[in-house]
């Protein structure tokens, strides 16, 4: 039998594709493959050609410009944690957008862990959302196929950034670097931000501006005012917000006058006459539905007058700060404003007084708006955050457990579990006990338990786990899974 | 023998079923909870009706049945029964299975059910279920009237002859159809492939050649799933295989017995499980097997095809791979494979006759599936594995998927596609990818031991042992 060359194969294939009616099949060339004397039929030639194609010679893969492998010095998460992570945050069954996902990503970031590469396809929504907390490899995976992928693949993951390399790091690392420098050398930090601003994308510009909140001063005014013409609305909005925080500007003075005009001063008390302050709300807020009115009014007051220093407000009312807080004891809007301002200024004694003497839930106002990028606490050091928690959180005074969105907000602000003392207080508080013993369990108990699990420090996880496991409901199952997973990723919170 | 919670989670059709099952884990709802020594559990669950639902489950292969009308499979009662057994908190009485459990066992696939202990006249404890089935078959056959038996045999022969004639007629039509396609040109075939195939499929079904009909029915989809440049070649290969089957069937009397048996199965003649188990010529291999791939695919005929690919862990010359194929109606809801990649079973397999034995059934399984352990490193590197693949394809020229196992491989990304190559990149096979990029994380990992299925154009990677641990497609 003879061998069939490529030319004969090609001619036959061409004939079959174009149709043997108009291009008769050149079957004579295949005669050597059949034992009969006559040339094979078209069908026999088809069978032979098909078999010939089956044994096509396999060659080497095509050459390609090999992209540099992405280095990631992080360790891969423990094997036992992989299945739990998939269960919690995979794109089919899990929820990659809730606080559990954020807590997992934070734990990986804290412990310098990364997801197993084989899990990335199933965790793709999770890595897309939290990629920069999960190491360079996951970050690059999340950025695949996106515009600017080539730029992202330059991201690296180092422990120490300096002024020469900080612009090439991932956004979260850059923000942390600027925030840390801002605490030491505010002027220098702003100059670095100004220099890199032109080449940064809008989300990064907005986040870098957030990092300037610490140590803000009149020296920042020209830079921030220039951003009024930035092409990104998010950047313009943040610059405007930062300008509010700078005392002595025209904006601050005008808002202080407005605050004084809106605040009624009266005298109260029988034996000892003392001043009482109450804020008059705009008519639009007074008409809000009762269920929302309180929250909206507190939010409005804190947002409207934030940035005016406590000293300036107290001076405008001719009171000491302690007297001003006491005078506003019956006005939740003013207390919300004072709590926010005390938190920003680091006047933790004032914050603690508000929380313990007047409004146990003032921590909600103190946090302020937090978005996915986290609250300002993410670039504060552990000691500062611990002090803030000590001042702002008094779970033993809470009449009921805060709502799930508020606890989510607290975790998003802290980006780590509570300090042990506050964690213990929370788990042993009347509010938590009431939730756990309620029959039926409150609405959104699953989400509530997830938030509590994210906030619970490592030494108390087993205690919480036992409590949740004893609940007669499957809803806390996700919180139990989160506790199990965190126990493997982050066995002891630093 | 215990069921693991993860197995129950995998088996559950959805999270809601698990949540519903959790609510049934109360002793008050179960007037009966029992088990035997051979891995069979059963119970009665008080539902909303007057009589309780009867639930039964085999721990060995997670087979189950419940008398409730739920259209979810497994239902919440089955999940609850398994869950309670896995928890080990509630006591299960140890006793002989009641009749309703025995009936279910007798109807089940022989071999995978645990050995049955009956009171009298039944096989002794420890006898395989297969033997039990053979004994039952013999008992049933014994009292038949000889005249009636002769009439039935004659009718069977007549039907067989009629079917043979019908199939030969169908093969003629198939050849004509292929010749017409060649005359018109295959370039114009694909745009109307569905319509053109549907007609001949109907003819082949009428000709009682369902196997061939299935091959033609899948042809358009199979070809379209190939990269565009490979489609003309893919179409030629598939039409070529159809004609080859047609020729081989006509000349089957001149073929060796394994090829004849194989070609008859391909055309559509079935070999029942009982017949295969009773066949003393059938190849039987008893060993430890690792599940290397568990596939669930819905076919055009509304049947779900469950394929379980097994890799033999022991040494010796017997076939290294086997595939178990089961079909369940799609209307039965989400059905998952009882096994997962990485499971290990100890079993005797009976192979269907073939020049390259691959399809098999479980004749006898010892114990439940276990997990753990590495898939043994294949003896062949990529070039040798490709050579072995060619041998397999030569033995069955009409074969579809062929198993592929290689050591020291690596996945490389080139020109937007993935390839499985040897370490030196001297030879490689293109890899089938999906929209989830499941295979992509393997790119760049060195020294991979890989199991996959070669469909003639693309390698579908199913399981890999890598320095980063095991990777599975599911």
Coordinates of C-alpha atoms in Angstrom, one line a residue, chain A residues 9-374:
Chain A
X9 CA -5.4 14.9 0.7
X10 CA -5.9 18.6 0.0
X11 CA -7.4 17.9 -3.4
X12 CA -9.8 15.4 -2.0
X13 CA -10.9 17.7 0.8
X14 CA -11.4 20.5 -1.6
X15 CA -13.6 18.4 -3.8
X16 CA -15.7 17.3 -0.8
X17 CA -16.1 20.8 0.4
X18 CA -17.0 22.3 -3.0
X19 CA -19.2 19.3 -4.0
X20 CA -18.2 16.3 -6.1
X21 CA -21.0 17.1 -8.6
X22 CA -19.0 20.0 -9.9
X23 CA -15.5 19.0 -8.7
X24 CA -15.2 15.3 -9.1
X25 CA -13.3 13.6 -6.3
X26 CA -9.7 12.7 -7.3
X27 CA -10.1 9.2 -6.0
X28 CA -7.5 7.6 -8.3
X29 CA -4.7 8.8 -6.1
X30 CA -6.2 6.7 -3.2
X31 CA -6.3 3.5 -5.2
X32 CA -3.1 2.2 -3.6
X33 CA -4.9 2.1 -0.3
X34 CA -7.6 -0.4 -1.3
X35 CA -7.2 -4.0 -2.3
X36 CA -9.7 -4.0 -5.1
X37 CA -8.4 -3.2 -8.6
X38 CA -10.7 -0.3 -9.3
X39 CA -10.4 3.1 -7.7
X40 CA -12.4 3.5 -4.4
X41 CA -15.8 5.0 -4.4
X42 CA -16.3 8.5 -3.1
X43 CA -17.6 7.1 0.2
X44 CA -14.6 4.8 0.6
X45 CA -12.3 7.8 -0.2
X46 CA -14.3 9.8 2.5
X47 CA -13.7 7.0 5.0
X48 CA -10.0 6.9 4.3
X49 CA -9.7 10.6 4.4
X50 CA -11.5 10.8 7.7
X51 CA -9.2 8.2 9.2
X52 CA -6.2 10.0 7.8
X53 CA -7.3 13.2 9.4
X54 CA -7.8 11.4 12.8
X55 CA -4.1 10.6 12.8
X56 CA -2.9 14.1 12.0
X57 CA 0.6 14.6 13.2
X58 CA 0.6 16.6 16.4
X59 CA 3.2 19.2 16.5
X60 CA 4.5 21.7 19.1
X61 CA 2.1 24.4 20.3
X62 CA 2.4 27.6 18.4
X63 CA 5.1 30.0 19.6
X64 CA 3.9 32.9 21.6
X65 CA 5.5 35.8 23.3
X66 CA 5.6 34.5 26.8
X67 CA 4.3 37.1 29.3
X68 CA 6.3 37.4 32.4
X69 CA 4.8 35.2 35.2
X70 CA 3.2 37.2 37.9
X71 CA 5.2 36.9 41.1
X72 CA 3.3 36.7 44.3
X73 CA 5.2 36.1 47.4
X74 CA 2.1 35.6 49.5
X75 CA 1.3 32.1 50.8
X76 CA -1.7 30.3 49.5
X77 CA -4.6 30.0 52.0
X78 CA -4.6 26.7 54.0
X79 CA -6.1 23.8 52.1
X80 CA -8.9 23.4 54.7
X81 CA -10.0 26.9 54.1
X82 CA -10.5 26.5 50.3
X83 CA -13.8 24.7 50.4
X84 CA -15.2 27.1 53.0
X85 CA -14.1 30.1 50.9
X86 CA -15.7 28.7 47.8
X87 CA -18.9 28.0 49.8
X88 CA -19.0 31.6 51.1
X89 CA -18.0 33.6 48.1
X90 CA -18.0 31.6 44.9
X91 CA -20.1 33.1 42.1
X92 CA -22.6 30.2 42.0
X93 CA -23.7 29.7 45.6
X94 CA -21.9 32.4 47.6
X95 CA -22.3 36.1 47.9
X96 CA -19.1 37.9 47.0
X97 CA -20.5 41.3 47.8
X98 CA -21.4 41.2 51.5
X99 CA -19.4 41.8 54.7
X100 CA -18.4 38.1 54.9
X101 CA -16.5 38.6 51.6
X102 CA -14.9 41.8 52.8
X103 CA -13.9 40.1 56.1
X104 CA -12.3 37.2 54.2
X105 CA -10.4 39.6 51.9
X106 CA -9.2 41.7 54.9
X107 CA -8.1 38.5 56.6
X108 CA -6.1 37.5 53.5
X109 CA -4.6 41.0 53.3
X110 CA -3.7 41.0 57.0
X111 CA -2.1 37.6 56.9
X112 CA -0.5 38.1 53.5
X113 CA -2.4 35.1 52.1
X114 CA -3.8 34.6 48.6
X115 CA -6.6 32.4 47.2
X116 CA -5.5 29.1 45.7
X117 CA -5.0 29.8 41.9
X118 CA -7.2 26.8 41.0
X119 CA -10.1 28.5 42.9
X120 CA -9.9 31.8 41.0
X121 CA -12.3 30.9 38.2
X122 CA -15.0 30.2 40.8
X123 CA -14.1 33.2 42.9
X124 CA -14.0 35.6 40.0
X125 CA -16.6 38.0 41.3
X126 CA -14.9 38.0 44.7
X127 CA -11.5 38.7 43.2
X128 CA -12.9 41.3 40.9
X129 CA -14.4 43.2 43.9
X130 CA -11.5 42.7 46.4
X131 CA -8.6 41.8 44.1
X132 CA -6.2 44.3 45.5
X133 CA -6.5 42.8 49.0
X134 CA -5.7 39.3 47.6
X135 CA -2.2 39.7 46.2
X136 CA -0.8 40.4 42.9
X137 CA -1.7 37.1 41.2
X138 CA -5.4 37.4 42.1
X139 CA -5.3 41.1 41.3
X140 CA -3.9 40.4 37.8
X141 CA -6.5 37.6 37.3
X142 CA -9.3 40.0 38.2
X143 CA -8.0 42.5 35.7
X144 CA -7.8 40.1 32.8
X145 CA -9.5 41.3 29.7
X146 CA -10.0 44.8 31.1
X147 CA -8.8 47.9 29.5
X148 CA -5.4 48.8 31.0
X149 CA -4.7 45.2 31.9
X150 CA -1.1 45.6 30.8
X151 CA -0.7 48.4 33.3
X152 CA -2.3 46.5 36.1
X153 CA 0.0 43.5 35.5
X154 CA 2.8 45.7 36.7
X155 CA 1.4 45.8 40.2
X156 CA 3.6 44.4 42.8
X157 CA 3.2 43.5 46.4
X158 CA 5.9 44.7 48.6
X159 CA 6.1 45.4 52.3
X160 CA 7.8 48.7 52.0
X161 CA 6.9 51.5 49.7
X162 CA 8.9 54.7 49.3
X163 CA 8.7 57.8 47.3
X164 CA 10.4 56.2 44.4
X165 CA 8.2 53.3 43.9
X166 CA 4.8 54.2 45.5
X167 CA 3.2 55.2 42.2
X168 CA 3.6 51.7 40.8
X169 CA 1.9 49.9 43.7
X170 CA -1.7 48.8 43.9
X171 CA -4.2 51.6 44.8
X172 CA -4.9 50.3 48.3
X173 CA -1.1 50.2 49.1
X174 CA -0.7 53.7 47.6
X175 CA -3.5 55.1 49.7
X176 CA -2.1 53.5 52.9
X177 CA 1.4 54.9 52.0
X178 CA 0.0 58.5 51.5
X179 CA -2.1 58.3 54.7
X180 CA 0.9 57.2 56.7
X181 CA 3.1 59.9 55.3
X182 CA 0.3 62.4 55.9
X183 CA 0.4 61.6 59.6
X184 CA 4.2 62.4 59.6
X185 CA 4.7 65.0 56.9
X186 CA 1.3 66.4 55.7
X187 CA 2.9 68.9 53.2
X188 CA 5.1 66.2 51.6
X189 CA 2.2 63.8 51.2
X190 CA 0.1 66.4 49.4
X191 CA 3.0 67.2 47.1
X192 CA 3.4 63.6 46.2
X193 CA -0.3 63.2 45.5
X194 CA -0.3 66.4 43.4
X195 CA 2.6 65.1 41.3
X196 CA 1.0 61.8 40.5
X197 CA -2.6 63.1 40.0
X198 CA -2.3 63.7 36.3
X199 CA -1.6 60.1 35.5
X200 CA -3.9 58.4 37.9
X201 CA -7.4 57.1 37.0
X202 CA -10.4 58.7 38.6
X203 CA -11.1 56.1 41.2
X204 CA -7.5 56.2 42.4
X205 CA -7.5 60.0 42.5
X206 CA -10.7 59.9 44.6
X207 CA -9.1 57.4 47.1
X208 CA -5.9 59.4 47.3
X209 CA -7.9 62.5 48.2
X210 CA -9.6 60.5 51.0
X211 CA -6.2 59.8 52.4
X212 CA -5.6 63.5 52.8
X213 CA -8.3 63.9 55.4
X214 CA -5.8 63.4 58.2
X215 CA -3.9 66.6 58.9
X216 CA -5.9 68.7 56.6
X217 CA -5.0 72.4 56.9
X218 CA -5.4 75.8 55.1
X219 CA -2.2 74.9 53.1
X220 CA -4.2 72.3 51.2
X221 CA -6.8 74.9 50.0
X222 CA -5.2 75.9 46.7
X223 CA -4.8 72.2 45.6
X224 CA -8.3 71.3 46.6
X225 CA -9.9 74.4 45.0
X226 CA -8.1 73.6 41.8
X227 CA -9.9 70.2 41.8
X228 CA -13.2 71.9 41.3
X229 CA -12.4 71.6 37.6
X230 CA -11.5 67.9 37.7
X231 CA -13.1 65.9 35.0
X232 CA -14.4 63.2 37.5
X233 CA -17.4 64.1 39.5
X234 CA -16.3 61.8 42.3
X235 CA -13.0 63.7 42.6
X236 CA -14.8 67.1 42.6
X237 CA -17.2 65.9 45.3
X238 CA -14.4 64.7 47.5
X239 CA -12.4 67.8 47.1
X240 CA -15.5 69.8 48.0
X241 CA -16.0 67.7 51.1
X242 CA -12.4 68.1 52.2
X243 CA -12.6 71.8 51.8
X244 CA -15.5 71.7 54.3
X245 CA -13.0 70.3 56.9
X246 CA -10.7 73.2 56.7
X247 CA -11.4 75.8 59.4
X248 CA -11.2 79.4 58.6
X249 CA -12.3 79.2 55.0
X250 CA -15.3 81.2 53.7
X251 CA -17.3 78.0 53.5
X252 CA -16.7 77.1 57.2
X253 CA -17.5 80.5 58.4
X254 CA -20.7 80.7 56.4
X255 CA -21.9 77.3 57.7
X256 CA -21.1 78.2 61.3
X257 CA -23.3 81.3 61.0
X258 CA -26.0 79.1 59.5
X259 CA -25.7 76.6 62.4
X260 CA -26.0 79.4 65.0
X261 CA -29.0 80.8 63.2
X262 CA -30.7 77.5 63.1
X263 CA -30.0 76.6 66.7
X264 CA -32.4 77.8 69.4
X265 CA -31.0 78.6 72.7
X266 CA -33.2 78.3 75.8
X267 CA -32.9 77.8 79.5
X268 CA -34.0 74.7 81.4
X269 CA -33.8 73.1 84.8
X270 CA -35.6 74.1 88.1
X271 CA -32.9 74.4 90.6
X272 CA -30.1 75.2 88.4
X273 CA -30.8 77.1 85.2
X274 CA -28.8 75.8 82.3
X275 CA -28.7 76.3 78.6
X276 CA -30.5 74.0 76.1
X277 CA -29.6 73.9 72.5
X278 CA -32.0 72.6 69.8
X279 CA -31.5 72.6 66.0
X280 CA -34.3 73.7 63.8
X281 CA -34.5 71.3 60.8
X282 CA -35.3 72.3 57.2
X283 CA -39.0 71.9 56.3
X284 CA -38.2 69.1 53.8
X285 CA -36.8 67.0 56.6
X286 CA -39.6 67.7 59.0
X287 CA -42.0 66.2 56.4
X288 CA -40.1 62.9 56.1
X289 CA -41.9 59.7 57.2
X290 CA -41.5 59.2 60.9
X291 CA -39.6 55.9 60.5
X292 CA -36.9 57.6 58.5
X293 CA -37.0 61.1 60.0
X294 CA -34.6 60.6 62.8
X295 CA -31.9 58.9 60.7
X296 CA -32.2 61.4 57.9
X297 CA -32.1 64.4 60.3
X298 CA -29.0 63.1 62.1
X299 CA -27.3 62.4 58.8
X300 CA -28.2 65.9 57.4
X301 CA -26.9 67.7 60.5
X302 CA -23.6 65.8 60.5
X303 CA -23.0 66.2 56.8
X304 CA -24.1 69.9 56.7
X305 CA -21.9 71.2 59.4
X306 CA -19.1 68.7 59.6
X307 CA -15.7 70.4 59.4
X308 CA -16.5 73.3 61.7
X309 CA -14.3 72.7 64.7
X310 CA -15.8 71.8 68.0
X311 CA -13.9 74.8 69.5
X312 CA -15.4 77.2 67.0
X313 CA -18.9 75.9 67.6
X314 CA -18.6 76.1 71.3
X315 CA -17.2 79.6 71.1
X316 CA -20.1 80.7 68.9
X317 CA -22.5 79.5 71.6
X318 CA -20.3 81.0 74.3
X319 CA -19.9 77.6 76.0
X320 CA -17.2 75.2 76.9
X321 CA -17.3 72.0 74.8
X322 CA -18.5 69.9 77.7
X323 CA -21.3 72.4 78.5
X324 CA -22.3 72.5 74.8
X325 CA -22.6 68.7 74.7
X326 CA -24.7 68.8 77.9
X327 CA -26.8 71.6 76.5
X328 CA -27.6 69.5 73.4
X329 CA -28.4 66.4 75.4
X330 CA -32.0 66.4 74.1
X331 CA -31.2 67.1 70.5
X332 CA -30.1 64.0 68.6
X333 CA -29.1 66.0 65.5
X334 CA -26.7 68.2 67.3
X335 CA -25.3 65.2 69.2
X336 CA -24.8 63.5 65.8
X337 CA -22.8 66.5 64.6
X338 CA -20.7 66.7 67.7
X339 CA -20.0 62.9 67.6
X340 CA -18.8 63.1 64.0
X341 CA -16.7 66.2 64.6
X342 CA -15.2 64.7 67.8
X343 CA -14.3 61.5 65.8
X344 CA -12.6 63.6 63.1
X345 CA -10.7 65.7 65.5
X346 CA -9.7 62.8 67.6
X347 CA -11.4 64.3 70.7
X348 CA -12.2 60.9 72.0
X349 CA -13.1 62.2 75.5
X350 CA -15.9 64.2 74.0
X351 CA -17.0 61.2 71.9
X352 CA -17.0 58.9 75.0
X353 CA -19.0 61.5 76.9
X354 CA -21.7 61.7 74.2
X355 CA -21.9 57.9 73.9
X356 CA -22.0 57.1 77.6
X357 CA -24.1 60.0 78.9
X358 CA -26.4 60.9 76.1
X359 CA -26.6 58.7 73.0
X360 CA -25.2 55.1 73.0
X361 CA -25.7 54.9 69.3
X362 CA -23.8 58.0 68.5
X363 CA -21.0 55.8 67.0
X364 CA -23.2 55.4 63.9
X365 CA -22.9 59.2 63.3
X366 CA -19.3 59.2 64.3
X367 CA -18.4 56.8 61.6
X368 CA -20.0 58.9 58.9
X369 CA -20.6 57.6 55.4
X370 CA -18.5 54.6 54.5
X371 CA -18.3 53.1 51.1
X372 CA -16.7 50.0 49.7
X373 CA -13.3 51.6 49.9
X374 CA -13.7 51.7 53.6

